[in-house]
mmCIF file of C-alpha atoms in Angstrom:
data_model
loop_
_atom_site.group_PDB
_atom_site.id
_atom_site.type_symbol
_atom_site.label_atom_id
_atom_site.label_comp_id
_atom_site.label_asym_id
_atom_site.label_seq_id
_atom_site.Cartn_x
_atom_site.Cartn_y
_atom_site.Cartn_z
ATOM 1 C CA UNK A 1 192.486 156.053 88.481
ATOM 2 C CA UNK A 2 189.378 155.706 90.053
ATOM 3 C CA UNK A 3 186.921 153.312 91.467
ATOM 4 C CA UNK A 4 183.477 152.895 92.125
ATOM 5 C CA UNK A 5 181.217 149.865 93.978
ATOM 6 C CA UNK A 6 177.684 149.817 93.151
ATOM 7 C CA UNK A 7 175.659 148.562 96.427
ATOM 8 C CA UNK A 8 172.443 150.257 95.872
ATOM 9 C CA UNK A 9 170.626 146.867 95.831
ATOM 10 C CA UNK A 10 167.981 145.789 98.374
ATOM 11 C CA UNK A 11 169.558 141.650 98.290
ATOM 12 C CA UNK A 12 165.900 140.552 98.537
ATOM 13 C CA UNK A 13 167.248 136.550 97.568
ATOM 14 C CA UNK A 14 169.945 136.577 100.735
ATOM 15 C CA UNK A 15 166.904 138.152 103.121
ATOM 16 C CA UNK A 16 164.239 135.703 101.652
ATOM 17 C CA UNK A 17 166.868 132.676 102.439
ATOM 18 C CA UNK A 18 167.660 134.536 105.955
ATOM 19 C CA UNK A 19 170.399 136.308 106.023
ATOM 20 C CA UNK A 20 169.973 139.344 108.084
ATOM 21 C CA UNK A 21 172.896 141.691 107.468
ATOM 22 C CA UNK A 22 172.574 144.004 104.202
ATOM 23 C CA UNK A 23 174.508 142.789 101.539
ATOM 24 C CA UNK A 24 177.110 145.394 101.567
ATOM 25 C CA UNK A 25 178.015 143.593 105.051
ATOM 26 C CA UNK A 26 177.399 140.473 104.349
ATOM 27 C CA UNK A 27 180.831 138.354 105.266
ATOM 28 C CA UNK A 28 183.167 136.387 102.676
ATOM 29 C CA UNK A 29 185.873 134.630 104.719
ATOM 30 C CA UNK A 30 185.577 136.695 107.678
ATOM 31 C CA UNK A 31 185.413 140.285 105.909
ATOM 32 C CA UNK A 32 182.788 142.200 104.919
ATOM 33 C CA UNK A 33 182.152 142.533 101.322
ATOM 34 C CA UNK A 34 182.187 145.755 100.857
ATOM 35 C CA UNK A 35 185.545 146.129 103.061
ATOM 36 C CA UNK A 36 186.669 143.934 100.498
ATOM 37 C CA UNK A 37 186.458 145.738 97.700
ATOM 38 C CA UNK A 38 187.869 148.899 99.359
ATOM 39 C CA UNK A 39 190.661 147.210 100.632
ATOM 40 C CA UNK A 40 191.631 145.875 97.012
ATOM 41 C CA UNK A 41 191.079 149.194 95.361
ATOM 42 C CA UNK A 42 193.338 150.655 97.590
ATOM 43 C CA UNK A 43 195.797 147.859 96.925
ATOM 44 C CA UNK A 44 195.503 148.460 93.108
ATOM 45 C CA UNK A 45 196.305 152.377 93.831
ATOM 46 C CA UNK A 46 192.593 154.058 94.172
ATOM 47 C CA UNK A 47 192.428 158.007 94.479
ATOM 48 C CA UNK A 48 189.168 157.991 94.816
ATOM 49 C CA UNK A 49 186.450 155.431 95.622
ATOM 50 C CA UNK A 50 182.787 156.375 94.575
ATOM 51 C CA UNK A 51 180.136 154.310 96.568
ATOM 52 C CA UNK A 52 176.103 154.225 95.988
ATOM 53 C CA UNK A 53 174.059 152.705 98.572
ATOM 54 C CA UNK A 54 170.343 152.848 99.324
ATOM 55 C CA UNK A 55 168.397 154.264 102.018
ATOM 56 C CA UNK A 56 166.792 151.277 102.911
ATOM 57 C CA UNK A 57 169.423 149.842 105.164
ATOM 58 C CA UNK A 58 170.663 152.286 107.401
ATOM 59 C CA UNK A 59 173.031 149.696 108.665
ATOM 60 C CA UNK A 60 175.528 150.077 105.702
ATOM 61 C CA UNK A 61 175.588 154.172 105.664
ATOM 62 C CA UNK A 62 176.263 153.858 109.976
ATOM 63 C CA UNK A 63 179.436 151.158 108.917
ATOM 64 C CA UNK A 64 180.755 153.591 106.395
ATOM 65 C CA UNK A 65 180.367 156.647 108.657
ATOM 66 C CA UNK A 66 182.176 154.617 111.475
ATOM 67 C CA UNK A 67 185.373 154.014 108.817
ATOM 68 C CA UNK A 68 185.283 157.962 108.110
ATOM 69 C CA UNK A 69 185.160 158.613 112.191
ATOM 70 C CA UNK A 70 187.831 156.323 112.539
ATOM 71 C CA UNK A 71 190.201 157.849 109.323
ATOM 72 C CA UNK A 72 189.404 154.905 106.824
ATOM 73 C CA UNK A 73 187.315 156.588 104.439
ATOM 74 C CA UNK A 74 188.860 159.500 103.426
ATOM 75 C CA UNK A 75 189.234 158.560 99.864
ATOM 76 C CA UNK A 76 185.840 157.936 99.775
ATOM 77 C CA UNK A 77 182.563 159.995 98.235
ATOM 78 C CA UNK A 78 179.381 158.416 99.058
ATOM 79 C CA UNK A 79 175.900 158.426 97.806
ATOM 80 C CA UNK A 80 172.949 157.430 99.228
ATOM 81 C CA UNK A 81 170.129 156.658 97.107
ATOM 82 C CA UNK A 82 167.593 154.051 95.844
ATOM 83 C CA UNK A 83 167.605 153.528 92.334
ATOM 84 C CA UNK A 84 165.354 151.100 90.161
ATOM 85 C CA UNK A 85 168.817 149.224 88.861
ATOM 86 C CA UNK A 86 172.163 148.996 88.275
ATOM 87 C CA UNK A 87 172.857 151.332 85.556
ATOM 88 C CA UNK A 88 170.672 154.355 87.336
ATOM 89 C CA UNK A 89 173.188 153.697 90.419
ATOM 90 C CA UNK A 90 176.076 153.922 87.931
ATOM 91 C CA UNK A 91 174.221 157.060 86.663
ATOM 92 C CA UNK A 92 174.404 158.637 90.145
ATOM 93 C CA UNK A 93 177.738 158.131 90.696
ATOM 94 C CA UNK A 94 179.089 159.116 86.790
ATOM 95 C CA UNK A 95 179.311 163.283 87.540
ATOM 96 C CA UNK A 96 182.952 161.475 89.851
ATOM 97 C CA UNK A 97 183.942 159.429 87.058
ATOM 98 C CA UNK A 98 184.010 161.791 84.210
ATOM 99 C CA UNK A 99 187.535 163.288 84.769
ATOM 100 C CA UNK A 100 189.886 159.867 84.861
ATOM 101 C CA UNK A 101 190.094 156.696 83.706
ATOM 102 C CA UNK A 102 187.968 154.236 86.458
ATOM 103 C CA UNK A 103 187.050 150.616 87.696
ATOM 104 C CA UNK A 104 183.347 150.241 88.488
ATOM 105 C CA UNK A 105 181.630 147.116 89.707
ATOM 106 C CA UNK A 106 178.734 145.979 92.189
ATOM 107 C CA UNK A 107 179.666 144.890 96.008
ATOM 108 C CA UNK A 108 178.780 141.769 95.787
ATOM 109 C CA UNK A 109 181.664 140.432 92.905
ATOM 110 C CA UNK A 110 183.999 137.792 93.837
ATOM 111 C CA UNK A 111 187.218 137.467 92.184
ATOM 112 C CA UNK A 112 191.133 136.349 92.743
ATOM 113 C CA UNK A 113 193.017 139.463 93.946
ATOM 114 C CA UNK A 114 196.016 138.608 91.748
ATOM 115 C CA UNK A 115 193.917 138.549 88.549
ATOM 116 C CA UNK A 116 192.273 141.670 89.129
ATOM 117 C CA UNK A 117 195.946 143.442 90.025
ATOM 118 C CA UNK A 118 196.726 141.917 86.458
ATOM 119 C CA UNK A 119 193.415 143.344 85.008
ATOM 120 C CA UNK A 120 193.624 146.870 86.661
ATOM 121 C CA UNK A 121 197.367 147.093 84.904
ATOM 122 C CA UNK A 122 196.144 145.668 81.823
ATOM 123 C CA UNK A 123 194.065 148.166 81.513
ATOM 124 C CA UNK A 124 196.465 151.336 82.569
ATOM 125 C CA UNK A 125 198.567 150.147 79.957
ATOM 126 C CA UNK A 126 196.343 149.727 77.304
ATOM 127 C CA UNK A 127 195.100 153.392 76.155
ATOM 128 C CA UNK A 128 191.833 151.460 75.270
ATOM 129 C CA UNK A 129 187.958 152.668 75.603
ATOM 130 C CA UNK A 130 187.427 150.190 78.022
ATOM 131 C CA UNK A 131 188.427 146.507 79.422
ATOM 132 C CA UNK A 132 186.144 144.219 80.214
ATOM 133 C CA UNK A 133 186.332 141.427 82.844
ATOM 134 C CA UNK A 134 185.469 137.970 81.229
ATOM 135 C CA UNK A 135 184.617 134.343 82.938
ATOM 136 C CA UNK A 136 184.221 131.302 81.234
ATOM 137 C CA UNK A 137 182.930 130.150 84.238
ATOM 138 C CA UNK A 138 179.209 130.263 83.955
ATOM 139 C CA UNK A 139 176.762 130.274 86.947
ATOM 140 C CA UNK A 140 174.423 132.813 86.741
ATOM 141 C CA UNK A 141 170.739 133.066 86.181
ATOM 142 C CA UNK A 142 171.015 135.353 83.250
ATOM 143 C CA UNK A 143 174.692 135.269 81.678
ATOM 144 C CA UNK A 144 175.767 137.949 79.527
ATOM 145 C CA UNK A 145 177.731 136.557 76.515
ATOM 146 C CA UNK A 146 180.238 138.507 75.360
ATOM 147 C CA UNK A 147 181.385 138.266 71.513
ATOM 148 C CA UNK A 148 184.941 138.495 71.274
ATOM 149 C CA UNK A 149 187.509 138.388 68.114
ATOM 150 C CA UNK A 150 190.794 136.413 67.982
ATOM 151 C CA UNK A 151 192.483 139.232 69.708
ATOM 152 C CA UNK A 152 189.939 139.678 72.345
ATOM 153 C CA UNK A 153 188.273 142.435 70.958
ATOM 154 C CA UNK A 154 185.261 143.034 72.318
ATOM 155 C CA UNK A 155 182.251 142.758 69.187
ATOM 156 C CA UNK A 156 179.432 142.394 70.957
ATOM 157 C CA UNK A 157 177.226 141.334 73.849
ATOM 158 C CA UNK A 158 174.360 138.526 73.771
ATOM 159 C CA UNK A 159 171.502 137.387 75.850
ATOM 160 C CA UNK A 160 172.095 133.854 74.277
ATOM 161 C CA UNK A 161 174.891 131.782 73.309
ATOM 162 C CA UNK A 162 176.367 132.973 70.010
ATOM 163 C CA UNK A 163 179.599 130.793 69.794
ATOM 164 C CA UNK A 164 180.846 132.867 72.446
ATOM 165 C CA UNK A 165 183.296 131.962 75.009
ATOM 166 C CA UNK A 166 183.268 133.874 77.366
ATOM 167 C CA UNK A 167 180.423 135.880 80.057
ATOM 168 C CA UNK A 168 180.653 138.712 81.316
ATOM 169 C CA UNK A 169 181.845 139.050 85.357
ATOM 170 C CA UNK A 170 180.384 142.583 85.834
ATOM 171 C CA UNK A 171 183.570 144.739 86.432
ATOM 172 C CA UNK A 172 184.178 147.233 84.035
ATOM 173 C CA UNK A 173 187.495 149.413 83.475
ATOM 174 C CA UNK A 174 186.407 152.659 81.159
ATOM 175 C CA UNK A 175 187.411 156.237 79.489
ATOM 176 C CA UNK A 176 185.417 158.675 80.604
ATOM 177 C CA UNK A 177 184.175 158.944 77.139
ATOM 178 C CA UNK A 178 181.989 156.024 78.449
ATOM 179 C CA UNK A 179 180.130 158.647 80.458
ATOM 180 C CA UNK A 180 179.004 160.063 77.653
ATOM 181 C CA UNK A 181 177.635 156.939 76.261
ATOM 182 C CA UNK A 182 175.996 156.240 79.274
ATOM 183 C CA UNK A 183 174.124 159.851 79.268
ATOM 184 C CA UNK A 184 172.783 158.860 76.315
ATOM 185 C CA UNK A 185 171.418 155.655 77.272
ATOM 186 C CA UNK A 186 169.588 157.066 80.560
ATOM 187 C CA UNK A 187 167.966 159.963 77.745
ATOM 188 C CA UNK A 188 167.170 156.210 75.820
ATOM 189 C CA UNK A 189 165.365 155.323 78.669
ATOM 190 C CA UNK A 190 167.109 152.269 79.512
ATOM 191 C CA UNK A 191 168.070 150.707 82.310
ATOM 192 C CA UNK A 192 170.139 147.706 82.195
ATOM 193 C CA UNK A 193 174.107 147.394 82.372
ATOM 194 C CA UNK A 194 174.074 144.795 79.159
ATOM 195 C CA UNK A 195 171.909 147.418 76.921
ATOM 196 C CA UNK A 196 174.934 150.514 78.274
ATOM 197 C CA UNK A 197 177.373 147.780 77.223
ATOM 198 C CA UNK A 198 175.674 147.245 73.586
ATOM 199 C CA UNK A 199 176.069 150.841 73.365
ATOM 200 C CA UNK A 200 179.489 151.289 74.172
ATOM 201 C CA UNK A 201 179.618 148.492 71.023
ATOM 202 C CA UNK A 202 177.489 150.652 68.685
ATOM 203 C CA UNK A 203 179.342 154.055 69.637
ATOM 204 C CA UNK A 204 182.847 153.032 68.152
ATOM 205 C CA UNK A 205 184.283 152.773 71.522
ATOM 206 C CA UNK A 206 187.915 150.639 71.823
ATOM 207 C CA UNK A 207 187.083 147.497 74.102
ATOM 208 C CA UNK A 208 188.944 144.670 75.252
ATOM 209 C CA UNK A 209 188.092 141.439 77.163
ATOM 210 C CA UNK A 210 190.336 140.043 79.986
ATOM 211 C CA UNK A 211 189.979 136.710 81.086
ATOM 212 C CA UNK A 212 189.312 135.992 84.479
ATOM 213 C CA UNK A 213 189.882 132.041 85.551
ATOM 214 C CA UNK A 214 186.656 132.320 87.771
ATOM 215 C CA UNK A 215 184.274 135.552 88.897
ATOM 216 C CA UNK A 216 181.296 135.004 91.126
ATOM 217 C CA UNK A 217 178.283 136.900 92.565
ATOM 218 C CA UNK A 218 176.937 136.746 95.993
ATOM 219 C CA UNK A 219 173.005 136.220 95.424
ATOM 220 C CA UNK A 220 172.142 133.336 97.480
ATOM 221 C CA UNK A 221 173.060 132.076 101.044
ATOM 222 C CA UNK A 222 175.009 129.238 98.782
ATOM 223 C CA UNK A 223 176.924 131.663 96.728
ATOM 224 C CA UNK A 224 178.977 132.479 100.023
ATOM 225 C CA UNK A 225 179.737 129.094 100.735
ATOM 226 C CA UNK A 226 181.001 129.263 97.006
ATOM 227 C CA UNK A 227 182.890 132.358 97.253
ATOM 228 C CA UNK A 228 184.541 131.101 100.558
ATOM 229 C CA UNK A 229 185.904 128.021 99.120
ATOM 230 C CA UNK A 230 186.932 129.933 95.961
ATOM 231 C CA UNK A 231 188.930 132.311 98.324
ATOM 232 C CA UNK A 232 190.559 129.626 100.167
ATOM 233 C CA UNK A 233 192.137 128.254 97.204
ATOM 234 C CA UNK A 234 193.083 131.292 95.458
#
């Protein structure tokens, strides 16, 4: 299985409320997030991570190039590109991800290490389309509702409210049959995550929601504080 960290973003709300660093390397309880993420893929059996990052911040490509000097990075492929969002990063990385079953999220997601482990096994398990990380924890600017059915089927995903339980925490465990959907989307000329996830909906593909107790995002100098005291009662 594979996995793949979208950090493509230029974190203009952390540098407009001062923080200097890029938000790749932007610290959670001592540790870079980025580092983070690789660290737990590798825990949850990665053989390959696929990374995006822009060219504006030269800072994260020269701390990636020190972990391949230093023989920490050799399961990883990077990419380094701006893109106009999210799903255009995912787009860049998708020729790695179309031969095995992967994990794809953005660098800056926050979440307890156990549940994940549970998730990523979940998932292997499952034979589905795709699994979907779920929160009912809601503190985001623009939640993505997520339509499920008793079973936690997935049915559909809202900009509003619908009765719906659950948000979505942006990680994503998909077939690569997903790629396909995606291709089709980027033809569509979209370019938002939600609209790829409506299509995944409208395509027939299998998905599943798993319930995470709590999954944050690291937008504002305050989110850290968040994240840190999250951590340090996980």
């Amino acid at each position: 299985m594979k996995f793949a960290i979208i950090a493509a973003g230029e974190g203009s709300r952390l540098k407009e409320e001062g923080v200097a660093a890029p938000k790749p390397l932007v610290e959670v309880g001592g540790e870079k997030l980025i580092d983070r993420l690789i660290r737990i893929f590798r825990d949850n059996g990665a053989e390959e991570i696929d990374i995006i990052i822009n060219n504006l911040h030269p800072e994260t490509a020269a701390h990636l190039e020190h972990l391949r000097q230093t023989g920490k990075a050799e399961d990883i492929r990077l990419v380094v590109k701006t893109t106009p969002s999210s799903m255009h990063s995912f787009f860049e990385l998708s020729p790695f991800l179309a031969d095995a079953p992967f994990c794809l999220t953005t660098v800056d997601t926050i979440f307890r290490e156990e549940e994940f482990a549970d998730y990523i096994r979940r998932f292997r398990e499952s034979g589905l389309d795709g699994m979907m990380a779920v929160t009912d924890y809601i503190d985001d600017e623009k939640p993505l509702y997520v339509g499920t059915d008793s079973a936690l089927n997935i049915t559909g995903f809202h900009d509003t409210d619908e009765g719906d339980r659950y948000i979505s925490g942006g990680i994503y465990c998909l077939a690569p049959k997903a790629i396909l959907t995606l291709r089709r989307c980027m033809d569509e000329g979209q370019s938002r995550m939600r609209n790829f996830q409506r299509a995944l909906v409208a395509d027939g593909l299998k998905l599943k929601a798993c319930p995470f107790s709590k999954i944050l995002d690291v937008d504002h100098v305050e989110d850290i504080r968040k994240a840190e005291e999250f951590l340090e009662h996980q």
